[in-house]
mmCIF file of C-alpha atoms in Angstrom:
data_model
loop_
_atom_site.group_PDB
_atom_site.id
_atom_site.type_symbol
_atom_site.label_atom_id
_atom_site.label_comp_id
_atom_site.label_asym_id
_atom_site.label_seq_id
_atom_site.Cartn_x
_atom_site.Cartn_y
_atom_site.Cartn_z
ATOM 1 C CA MET A 30 -2.983 19.588 -4.421
ATOM 2 C CA THR A 31 0.481 20.768 -3.433
ATOM 3 C CA TRP A 32 3.648 19.277 -4.937
ATOM 4 C CA PHE A 33 7.325 19.547 -4.117
ATOM 5 C CA VAL A 34 10.102 18.408 -6.463
ATOM 6 C CA ASN A 35 13.493 17.973 -4.819
ATOM 7 C CA TYR A 36 12.184 19.912 -1.802
ATOM 8 C CA ARG A 37 11.095 22.929 -3.812
ATOM 9 C CA LEU A 38 7.498 23.942 -4.474
ATOM 10 C CA ASP A 39 7.059 22.667 -8.024
ATOM 11 C CA ASN A 40 5.086 20.168 -10.123
ATOM 12 C CA PHE A 41 7.385 19.606 -13.106
ATOM 13 C CA ILE A 42 9.996 16.913 -13.724
ATOM 14 C CA SER A 43 12.290 16.323 -16.676
ATOM 15 C CA VAL A 44 10.935 14.319 -19.617
ATOM 16 C CA ALA A 45 14.230 12.376 -19.408
ATOM 17 C CA ASP A 46 13.519 11.168 -15.866
ATOM 18 C CA ARG A 47 13.900 7.396 -15.639
ATOM 19 C CA GLY A 48 10.786 7.150 -13.497
ATOM 20 C CA LEU A 49 8.793 8.337 -16.522
ATOM 21 C CA ALA A 50 10.710 6.292 -19.097
ATOM 22 C CA TYR A 51 11.046 2.982 -17.239
ATOM 23 C CA GLY A 52 9.157 3.172 -13.965
ATOM 24 C CA ASP A 53 12.603 3.203 -12.362
ATOM 25 C CA GLY A 54 11.648 4.106 -8.817
ATOM 26 C CA VAL A 55 9.305 3.546 -5.882
ATOM 27 C CA PHE A 56 6.453 5.368 -4.174
ATOM 28 C CA GLU A 57 4.492 5.526 -0.924
ATOM 29 C CA THR A 58 1.071 6.920 -0.020
ATOM 30 C CA ILE A 59 0.819 7.924 3.639
ATOM 31 C CA ARG A 60 -2.306 8.808 5.601
ATOM 32 C CA VAL A 61 -1.617 11.967 7.564
ATOM 33 C CA PHE A 62 -3.433 13.975 10.223
ATOM 34 C CA PRO A 63 -2.684 17.510 11.503
ATOM 35 C CA LEU A 64 -0.359 16.202 14.208
ATOM 36 C CA TYR A 65 1.140 13.021 12.819
ATOM 37 C CA PHE A 66 1.845 10.684 9.906
ATOM 38 C CA LEU A 67 0.265 7.244 10.265
ATOM 39 C CA HIS A 68 2.778 4.361 10.267
ATOM 40 C CA ILE A 69 5.442 6.637 8.774
ATOM 41 C CA GLU A 70 8.327 4.461 9.969
ATOM 42 C CA ASP A 71 6.900 1.454 8.123
ATOM 43 C CA HIS A 72 6.295 3.497 4.975
ATOM 44 C CA LEU A 73 9.802 4.897 4.947
ATOM 45 C CA ALA A 74 11.298 1.486 5.699
ATOM 46 C CA ARG A 75 9.509 0.026 2.659
ATOM 47 C CA LEU A 76 10.606 3.014 0.564
ATOM 48 C CA TYR A 77 14.250 2.533 1.565
ATOM 49 C CA ARG A 78 14.013 -1.227 1.075
ATOM 50 C CA GLY A 79 12.646 -0.746 -2.422
ATOM 51 C CA LEU A 80 15.359 1.737 -3.368
ATOM 52 C CA SER A 81 18.029 -0.644 -2.099
ATOM 53 C CA LYS A 82 16.551 -3.505 -4.143
ATOM 54 C CA LEU A 83 16.718 -1.282 -7.217
ATOM 55 C CA ALA A 84 20.381 -0.465 -6.431
ATOM 56 C CA MET A 85 19.785 3.225 -5.768
ATOM 57 C CA PRO A 86 19.744 3.502 -1.959
ATOM 58 C CA LEU A 87 19.470 6.796 -0.150
ATOM 59 C CA THR A 88 22.408 7.803 2.019
ATOM 60 C CA LEU A 89 21.932 8.459 5.717
ATOM 61 C CA GLU A 90 22.058 12.173 4.978
ATOM 62 C CA GLN A 91 19.382 11.843 2.281
ATOM 63 C CA LYS A 92 17.161 9.867 4.642
ATOM 64 C CA HIS A 93 17.598 12.538 7.305
ATOM 65 C CA ASN A 94 16.754 15.298 4.810
ATOM 66 C CA LEU A 95 13.584 13.534 3.674
ATOM 67 C CA TYR A 96 12.407 12.857 7.212
ATOM 68 C CA ALA A 97 13.159 16.408 8.324
ATOM 69 C CA PHE A 98 11.354 17.926 5.340
ATOM 70 C CA LEU A 99 8.234 15.856 5.987
ATOM 71 C CA TYR A 100 8.021 17.181 9.531
ATOM 72 C CA SER A 101 9.308 20.733 9.075
ATOM 73 C CA ASP A 102 7.681 21.667 5.747
ATOM 74 C CA VAL A 103 4.893 19.184 4.961
ATOM 75 C CA LEU A 104 3.220 18.474 8.303
ATOM 76 C CA PRO A 105 2.552 22.180 9.077
ATOM 77 C CA LEU A 106 0.486 22.318 5.851
ATOM 78 C CA ILE A 107 -1.836 19.527 7.023
ATOM 79 C CA HIS A 108 -5.060 20.955 8.486
ATOM 80 C CA GLU A 109 -7.300 17.905 8.012
ATOM 81 C CA GLU A 110 -6.916 14.230 7.196
ATOM 82 C CA SER A 111 -4.917 14.080 3.969
ATOM 83 C CA VAL A 112 -2.645 11.879 1.881
ATOM 84 C CA VAL A 113 1.061 12.502 1.396
ATOM 85 C CA LYS A 114 2.548 10.764 -1.625
ATOM 86 C CA ILE A 115 6.302 10.259 -1.928
ATOM 87 C CA ILE A 116 7.829 9.261 -5.265
ATOM 88 C CA VAL A 117 11.554 8.627 -5.611
ATOM 89 C CA SER A 118 13.036 7.853 -9.028
ATOM 90 C CA ARG A 119 16.589 7.334 -10.228
ATOM 91 C CA GLY A 120 16.441 10.681 -12.008
ATOM 92 C CA GLU A 121 18.081 11.258 -15.375
ATOM 93 C CA GLY A 122 20.970 9.482 -17.092
ATOM 94 C CA GLY A 123 22.132 6.139 -18.344
ATOM 95 C CA ARG A 124 21.762 4.617 -21.769
ATOM 96 C CA GLY A 125 18.544 2.708 -22.339
ATOM 97 C CA TYR A 126 17.974 0.280 -19.492
ATOM 98 C CA LEU A 127 21.547 0.711 -18.256
ATOM 99 C CA ALA A 128 21.372 2.876 -15.151
ATOM 100 C CA PRO A 129 23.846 5.733 -14.622
ATOM 101 C CA LYS A 130 26.761 5.043 -12.302
ATOM 102 C CA GLN A 131 26.020 8.213 -10.366
ATOM 103 C CA CYS A 132 22.391 8.324 -9.240
ATOM 104 C CA ILE A 133 20.864 11.753 -8.678
ATOM 105 C CA HIS A 134 17.406 10.950 -7.313
ATOM 106 C CA SER A 135 14.256 12.818 -8.154
ATOM 107 C CA ILE A 136 12.279 13.192 -4.919
ATOM 108 C CA ILE A 137 8.651 14.178 -5.426
ATOM 109 C CA ILE A 138 6.265 14.821 -2.536
ATOM 110 C CA GLY A 139 2.588 15.624 -2.924
ATOM 111 C CA ILE A 140 -0.192 16.594 -0.513
ATOM 112 C CA LEU A 141 -3.568 15.284 -1.719
ATOM 113 C CA PRO A 142 -7.119 15.188 -0.330
ATOM 114 C CA ALA A 143 -7.924 12.028 1.614
ATOM 115 C CA PRO A 144 -10.620 9.789 0.096
ATOM 116 C CA ASN A 145 -13.581 9.027 2.362
ATOM 117 C CA TYR A 146 -13.766 5.270 2.945
ATOM 118 C CA GLN A 147 -16.116 5.467 5.937
ATOM 119 C CA PRO A 148 -19.173 4.191 3.977
ATOM 120 C CA GLN A 149 -17.171 1.143 2.888
ATOM 121 C CA ARG A 150 -15.855 0.548 6.416
ATOM 122 C CA ASP A 151 -19.416 0.688 7.766
ATOM 123 C CA LYS A 152 -21.391 -1.243 5.152
ATOM 124 C CA GLY A 153 -18.817 -3.483 3.482
ATOM 125 C CA ILE A 154 -17.930 -3.940 -0.177
ATOM 126 C CA SER A 155 -18.108 -6.475 -3.020
ATOM 127 C CA LEU A 156 -15.152 -8.177 -4.691
ATOM 128 C CA SER A 157 -14.797 -9.739 -8.109
ATOM 129 C CA VAL A 158 -11.996 -12.007 -9.322
ATOM 130 C CA SER A 159 -9.750 -10.268 -11.840
ATOM 131 C CA PRO A 160 -8.840 -11.954 -15.132
ATOM 132 C CA VAL A 161 -5.479 -10.175 -14.889
ATOM 133 C CA THR A 162 -2.764 -12.198 -13.160
ATOM 134 C CA ILE A 163 0.135 -10.844 -11.115
ATOM 135 C CA SER A 164 3.668 -11.700 -12.193
ATOM 136 C CA SER A 165 5.856 -13.661 -9.791
ATOM 137 C CA ASN A 166 9.279 -12.135 -9.211
ATOM 138 C CA ARG A 167 10.982 -12.748 -5.900
ATOM 139 C CA TYR A 168 13.393 -9.867 -6.515
ATOM 140 C CA LEU A 169 10.653 -7.232 -6.841
ATOM 141 C CA ALA A 170 8.074 -8.805 -4.536
ATOM 142 C CA GLY A 171 6.878 -6.742 -1.607
ATOM 143 C CA ILE A 172 8.129 -3.322 -2.697
ATOM 144 C CA LYS A 173 5.952 -0.561 -4.127
ATOM 145 C CA HIS A 174 7.791 0.110 -7.378
ATOM 146 C CA LEU A 175 6.503 2.400 -10.114
ATOM 147 C CA ASN A 176 5.664 -0.452 -12.511
ATOM 148 C CA ARG A 177 1.944 -0.954 -11.752
ATOM 149 C CA LEU A 178 0.624 -1.826 -15.223
ATOM 150 C CA GLU A 179 -0.965 -5.075 -14.034
ATOM 151 C CA ASN A 180 -2.979 -3.089 -11.509
ATOM 152 C CA VAL A 181 -3.858 -0.432 -14.090
ATOM 153 C CA VAL A 182 -5.180 -3.059 -16.514
ATOM 154 C CA ALA A 183 -7.018 -4.916 -13.719
ATOM 155 C CA LYS A 184 -8.751 -1.666 -12.725
ATOM 156 C CA GLN A 185 -10.153 -1.374 -16.244
ATOM 157 C CA PHE A 186 -11.947 -4.721 -15.831
ATOM 158 C CA LEU A 187 -13.517 -3.629 -12.540
ATOM 159 C CA THR A 188 -17.261 -3.030 -12.846
ATOM 160 C CA LEU A 189 -19.321 -0.464 -10.936
ATOM 161 C CA ASP A 190 -20.886 -3.260 -8.878
ATOM 162 C CA ASP A 191 -17.555 -4.200 -7.285
ATOM 163 C CA PHE A 192 -15.283 -2.019 -5.172
ATOM 164 C CA GLU A 193 -12.182 -4.180 -5.602
ATOM 165 C CA SER A 194 -10.965 -7.251 -7.446
ATOM 166 C CA ILE A 195 -8.917 -10.234 -6.264
ATOM 167 C CA MET A 196 -5.704 -10.831 -8.191
ATOM 168 C CA MET A 197 -3.954 -14.200 -8.430
ATOM 169 C CA ASN A 198 -0.644 -15.405 -9.841
ATOM 170 C CA ASP A 199 -0.245 -17.755 -12.811
ATOM 171 C CA LYS A 200 -0.620 -20.754 -10.458
ATOM 172 C CA GLN A 201 -4.086 -19.495 -9.468
ATOM 173 C CA GLN A 202 -2.887 -18.699 -5.970
ATOM 174 C CA LEU A 203 -4.310 -15.687 -4.157
ATOM 175 C CA VAL A 204 -2.006 -12.667 -3.892
ATOM 176 C CA GLU A 205 -3.889 -9.454 -3.113
ATOM 177 C CA CYS A 206 -6.495 -7.077 -4.509
ATOM 178 C CA ILE A 207 -5.808 -4.288 -6.996
ATOM 179 C CA GLN A 208 -5.011 -1.723 -4.313
ATOM 180 C CA SER A 209 -5.321 -3.602 -1.044
ATOM 181 C CA ASN A 210 -4.232 -6.678 0.882
ATOM 182 C CA LEU A 211 -6.580 -9.567 1.534
ATOM 183 C CA PHE A 212 -7.514 -11.279 4.824
ATOM 184 C CA TRP A 213 -10.115 -13.783 5.891
ATOM 185 C CA CYS A 214 -11.124 -15.454 9.123
ATOM 186 C CA LYS A 215 -12.183 -19.068 9.607
ATOM 187 C CA GLN A 216 -12.947 -20.595 12.996
ATOM 188 C CA GLY A 217 -11.152 -17.724 14.737
ATOM 189 C CA VAL A 218 -7.929 -18.023 12.698
ATOM 190 C CA LEU A 219 -6.773 -15.186 10.422
ATOM 191 C CA TYR A 220 -5.413 -16.008 6.969
ATOM 192 C CA THR A 221 -3.581 -13.846 4.433
ATOM 193 C CA PRO A 222 -1.642 -14.780 1.278
ATOM 194 C CA SER A 223 2.131 -14.965 1.191
ATOM 195 C CA LEU A 224 3.776 -12.075 -0.652
ATOM 196 C CA ALA A 225 7.157 -13.750 -1.044
ATOM 197 C CA LEU A 226 6.875 -13.930 -4.837
ATOM 198 C CA SER A 227 4.535 -11.094 -5.774
ATOM 199 C CA GLY A 228 2.324 -8.342 -4.401
ATOM 200 C CA VAL A 229 2.891 -5.365 -2.121
ATOM 201 C CA GLN A 230 3.697 -5.817 1.565
ATOM 202 C CA GLY A 231 1.178 -3.312 2.833
ATOM 203 C CA THR A 232 2.003 -1.266 5.907
ATOM 204 C CA TYR A 233 -1.499 -1.797 7.312
ATOM 205 C CA ARG A 234 -1.201 -5.535 6.676
ATOM 206 C CA LYS A 235 2.052 -5.436 8.636
ATOM 207 C CA ALA A 236 0.402 -3.489 11.467
ATOM 208 C CA ILE A 237 -2.491 -5.959 11.696
ATOM 209 C CA ILE A 238 -0.126 -8.933 11.875
ATOM 210 C CA ALA A 239 2.126 -7.222 14.427
ATOM 211 C CA ASN A 240 -0.724 -6.205 16.729
ATOM 212 C CA GLN A 241 -2.620 -9.476 16.937
ATOM 213 C CA PHE A 242 -2.013 -11.292 20.187
ATOM 214 C CA ASN A 243 -5.419 -12.973 20.399
ATOM 215 C CA TYR A 244 -5.388 -14.533 16.938
ATOM 216 C CA MET A 245 -3.356 -17.174 15.211
ATOM 217 C CA ILE A 246 -2.348 -15.873 11.774
ATOM 218 C CA GLN A 247 -1.601 -18.208 8.873
ATOM 219 C CA ILE A 248 0.440 -16.763 5.997
ATOM 220 C CA GLY A 249 0.763 -19.107 3.052
ATOM 221 C CA HIS A 250 -0.167 -20.097 -0.483
ATOM 222 C CA PHE A 251 -3.947 -20.282 -0.831
ATOM 223 C CA GLU A 252 -6.429 -20.749 -3.644
ATOM 224 C CA LEU A 253 -9.784 -19.118 -4.233
ATOM 225 C CA GLY A 254 -11.595 -22.056 -2.648
ATOM 226 C CA ASP A 255 -9.846 -21.375 0.656
ATOM 227 C CA LEU A 256 -11.198 -17.850 0.667
ATOM 228 C CA MET A 257 -14.706 -18.883 -0.372
ATOM 229 C CA SER A 258 -14.952 -21.211 2.628
ATOM 230 C CA ALA A 259 -14.167 -18.370 5.062
ATOM 231 C CA ASP A 260 -16.436 -17.140 7.835
ATOM 232 C CA GLU A 261 -15.463 -13.482 7.301
ATOM 233 C CA VAL A 262 -13.439 -11.590 4.683
ATOM 234 C CA PHE A 263 -11.870 -8.126 4.752
ATOM 235 C CA ILE A 264 -9.370 -6.026 2.824
ATOM 236 C CA THR A 265 -6.878 -3.440 4.059
ATOM 237 C CA ASN A 266 -4.563 -0.696 2.977
ATOM 238 C CA SER A 267 -3.018 2.330 4.662
ATOM 239 C CA LEU A 268 -5.717 4.753 3.489
ATOM 240 C CA MET A 269 -8.885 2.704 3.996
ATOM 241 C CA GLY A 270 -7.908 0.751 7.103
ATOM 242 C CA ILE A 271 -10.019 -2.412 7.459
ATOM 243 C CA VAL A 272 -12.964 -2.755 5.084
ATOM 244 C CA PRO A 273 -15.354 -5.724 5.431
ATOM 245 C CA VAL A 274 -16.218 -7.793 2.367
ATOM 246 C CA ILE A 275 -19.887 -8.772 2.063
ATOM 247 C CA ARG A 276 -19.764 -10.394 -1.379
ATOM 248 C CA VAL A 277 -17.202 -12.252 -3.504
ATOM 249 C CA SER A 278 -18.248 -13.121 -7.052
ATOM 250 C CA GLY A 279 -21.891 -13.163 -6.045
ATOM 251 C CA GLU A 280 -21.466 -15.194 -2.847
ATOM 252 C CA SER A 281 -22.416 -13.385 0.365
ATOM 253 C CA PHE A 282 -20.344 -13.058 3.549
ATOM 254 C CA PRO A 283 -21.368 -11.509 6.881
ATOM 255 C CA ILE A 284 -19.623 -8.597 8.524
ATOM 256 C CA GLY A 285 -18.479 -10.719 11.418
ATOM 257 C CA PHE A 286 -17.476 -10.211 15.022
ATOM 258 C CA HIS A 287 -13.745 -10.595 14.355
ATOM 259 C CA THR A 288 -13.732 -8.024 11.546
ATOM 260 C CA ARG A 289 -15.512 -5.457 13.723
ATOM 261 C CA LYS A 290 -13.206 -6.236 16.636
ATOM 262 C CA LEU A 291 -10.124 -5.696 14.484
ATOM 263 C CA GLN A 292 -11.592 -2.474 13.070
ATOM 264 C CA THR A 293 -12.075 -1.116 16.581
ATOM 265 C CA LEU A 294 -8.605 -2.137 17.711
ATOM 266 C CA MET A 295 -6.788 -0.709 14.720
ATOM 267 C CA GLN A 296 -8.821 2.511 14.544
ATOM 268 C CA ALA A 297 -8.054 3.176 18.211
ATOM 269 C CA LYS A 298 -4.341 2.777 17.503
ATOM 270 C CA ASP A 299 -4.612 5.009 14.418
ATOM 271 C CA MET A 300 -6.339 7.807 16.279
ATOM 272 C CA HIS A 301 -3.637 7.788 18.945
ATOM 273 C CA GLY A 302 -0.929 8.157 16.339
ATOM 274 C CA VAL A 303 0.675 4.786 16.883
ATOM 275 C CA GLN A 304 3.581 4.542 14.438
#
């Protein structure tokens, strides 16, 4: 693994950094190939949106510097499919929760090996239903902030038999999985939960919705029963792409025609470097 801190080759940050003390920041994980970053514009847009929501936006110059560094210094180091992780915190300062008036960001960029999700994409995976609920907070919904304790705890309940676990809010409405977004298909219509109050607005979820001209897509508030009556189920994130679900809490689902069709469509776009 290779790490840069504030654009210098390094892997140390201050113990007083607010990202460490309070989770005061955001992060992105980007799938990258030797010639291009996958969906980089969407990742950076979510990064900037999250920083703005936390009242520590990057200036135009800072955005330019980050973008230029990714292409001039990071991309030349990519010789095979990899993962680039970007973490931006508020840096040091402030008293307790009170943020400093002058924000000096900590910008951390890492190059990591890419996990191999091909077996899961081919054969499908099993889901459980997590006992851990996701908090509803319209102000923080959608962004990928550094406070992921609900996901950390949910991961500890995940058994070896299940690849992922469905997480719901306190109203027992579907939100997402621990590290992926959730879709299902019924009678040719695609469904995915609303993320207006909680969850992460995944870049691959966004790409699927934006590229579907042959499907009606329903985004709304759904319960577990809606999912269990589906014809096909799949999960997505930017690293795994589309992964079919063959079992949810012991109930079997087929890897259906629509899931395979969407896999083919999206993989073709990925391999051609569509942003």
